[in-house]
Amino acid sequence: MTTHRQTDNAVPADTLPRISAGSPPPQLLAKVCASSGCPTIYKKDQETLIVQGYALRADQAGLDVPEGEFLVEIPIDLLAAAARSID
């Protein structure tokens, strides 16, 4: 299992998209550890996924990211496990 360390540049919670009340809860697809504080992928609906991972600033990745978008780093084995879980 790949391990990553969390960066110290957390995004303020009030800037993140919210799941509306009455929506079905996201379906857990895959995670790579037993705790709740690790990279995880959820299926929100038939067209989108929610990714929980380690915040990564654009300058750390050498990328130019548009306003309102964020980078999240996750282990490759997590993405492979999520792909196997998608209907």
mmCIF file of C-alpha atoms in Angstrom:
data_model
loop_
_atom_site.group_PDB
_atom_site.id
_atom_site.type_symbol
_atom_site.label_atom_id
_atom_site.label_comp_id
_atom_site.label_asym_id
_atom_site.label_seq_id
_atom_site.Cartn_x
_atom_site.Cartn_y
_atom_site.Cartn_z
ATOM 1 C CA MET A 1 0.000 0.000 0.000
ATOM 2 C CA THR A 2 1.251 3.457 -0.880
ATOM 3 C CA THR A 3 1.409 5.983 1.935
ATOM 4 C CA HIS A 4 1.251 9.738 1.522
ATOM 5 C CA ARG A 5 1.585 12.536 3.998
ATOM 6 C CA GLN A 6 -1.077 15.170 4.310
ATOM 7 C CA THR A 7 -0.174 18.719 3.325
ATOM 8 C CA ASP A 8 -0.829 21.687 5.593
ATOM 9 C CA ASN A 9 -2.940 23.661 3.109
ATOM 10 C CA ALA A 10 -6.479 22.548 3.864
ATOM 11 C CA VAL A 11 -9.334 24.110 1.927
ATOM 12 C CA PRO A 12 -11.920 25.980 4.012
ATOM 13 C CA ALA A 13 -15.033 23.818 4.393
ATOM 14 C CA ASP A 14 -17.369 26.660 3.382
ATOM 15 C CA THR A 15 -15.813 26.773 -0.116
ATOM 16 C CA LEU A 16 -16.568 23.130 -0.896
ATOM 17 C CA PRO A 17 -19.691 21.936 -2.753
ATOM 18 C CA ARG A 18 -22.460 20.609 -0.517
ATOM 19 C CA ILE A 19 -24.671 17.589 -1.042
ATOM 20 C CA SER A 20 -28.246 18.831 -0.952
ATOM 21 C CA ALA A 21 -30.626 17.637 1.741
ATOM 22 C CA GLY A 22 -32.819 14.819 0.520
ATOM 23 C CA SER A 23 -30.176 13.501 -1.860
ATOM 24 C CA PRO A 24 -29.219 9.871 -1.353
ATOM 25 C CA PRO A 25 -25.933 9.545 0.529
ATOM 26 C CA PRO A 26 -22.812 8.909 -1.549
ATOM 27 C CA GLN A 27 -21.952 5.218 -2.012
ATOM 28 C CA LEU A 28 -18.539 4.118 -0.744
ATOM 29 C CA LEU A 29 -16.609 2.618 -3.678
ATOM 30 C CA ALA A 30 -13.091 2.150 -2.341
ATOM 31 C CA LYS A 31 -10.641 3.112 0.397
ATOM 32 C CA VAL A 32 -7.119 1.953 1.219
ATOM 33 C CA CYS A 33 -7.200 1.950 5.030
ATOM 34 C CA ALA A 34 -9.537 1.177 7.919
ATOM 35 C CA SER A 35 -9.830 4.701 9.362
ATOM 36 C CA SER A 36 -12.100 7.517 8.182
ATOM 37 C CA GLY A 37 -9.193 9.898 7.585
ATOM 38 C CA CYS A 38 -7.690 8.327 4.496
ATOM 39 C CA PRO A 39 -8.129 8.631 0.731
ATOM 40 C CA THR A 40 -11.559 7.357 -0.296
ATOM 41 C CA ILE A 41 -13.709 7.396 -3.434
ATOM 42 C CA TYR A 42 -17.495 7.683 -3.317
ATOM 43 C CA LYS A 43 -20.076 7.470 -6.100
ATOM 44 C CA LYS A 44 -22.397 10.492 -5.852
ATOM 45 C CA ASP A 45 -24.734 9.647 -8.720
ATOM 46 C CA GLN A 46 -24.600 7.995 -12.131
ATOM 47 C CA GLU A 47 -22.263 10.656 -13.528
ATOM 48 C CA THR A 48 -19.991 11.850 -10.716
ATOM 49 C CA LEU A 49 -17.593 10.666 -8.032
ATOM 50 C CA ILE A 50 -16.405 12.328 -4.838
ATOM 51 C CA VAL A 51 -12.704 11.926 -4.061
ATOM 52 C CA GLN A 52 -11.288 12.329 -0.550
ATOM 53 C CA GLY A 53 -7.537 12.712 -0.639
ATOM 54 C CA TYR A 54 -4.604 14.873 0.284
ATOM 55 C CA ALA A 55 -4.848 18.560 -0.691
ATOM 56 C CA LEU A 56 -2.183 19.560 -3.165
ATOM 57 C CA ARG A 57 -1.540 23.161 -4.208
ATOM 58 C CA ALA A 58 -1.196 23.839 -7.922
ATOM 59 C CA ASP A 59 2.344 25.171 -7.452
ATOM 60 C CA GLN A 60 3.331 21.927 -5.675
ATOM 61 C CA ALA A 61 2.152 19.948 -8.699
ATOM 62 C CA GLY A 62 3.518 22.369 -11.298
ATOM 63 C CA LEU A 63 0.034 22.922 -12.750
ATOM 64 C CA ASP A 64 -2.207 25.883 -13.492
ATOM 65 C CA VAL A 65 -5.618 25.202 -11.929
ATOM 66 C CA PRO A 66 -8.660 27.393 -12.660
ATOM 67 C CA GLU A 67 -10.439 29.277 -9.876
ATOM 68 C CA GLY A 68 -12.880 27.009 -8.033
ATOM 69 C CA GLU A 69 -11.023 23.783 -8.817
ATOM 70 C CA PHE A 70 -8.737 21.894 -6.437
ATOM 71 C CA LEU A 71 -6.138 19.170 -6.765
ATOM 72 C CA VAL A 72 -6.426 16.001 -4.698
ATOM 73 C CA GLU A 73 -3.729 13.336 -4.574
ATOM 74 C CA ILE A 74 -4.796 9.712 -4.109
ATOM 75 C CA PRO A 75 -2.996 6.355 -4.364
ATOM 76 C CA ILE A 76 -3.235 4.605 -7.752
ATOM 77 C CA ASP A 77 -4.469 1.384 -6.109
ATOM 78 C CA LEU A 78 -7.451 3.337 -4.738
ATOM 79 C CA LEU A 79 -8.482 4.482 -8.206
ATOM 80 C CA ALA A 80 -8.150 0.925 -9.551
ATOM 81 C CA ALA A 81 -10.322 -0.421 -6.714
ATOM 82 C CA ALA A 82 -12.957 2.255 -7.355
ATOM 83 C CA ALA A 83 -13.003 1.461 -11.086
ATOM 84 C CA ARG A 84 -13.749 -2.183 -10.294
ATOM 85 C CA SER A 85 -16.656 -1.076 -8.052
ATOM 86 C CA ILE A 86 -18.480 1.184 -10.541
ATOM 87 C CA ASP A 87 -21.680 -0.326 -11.911
#
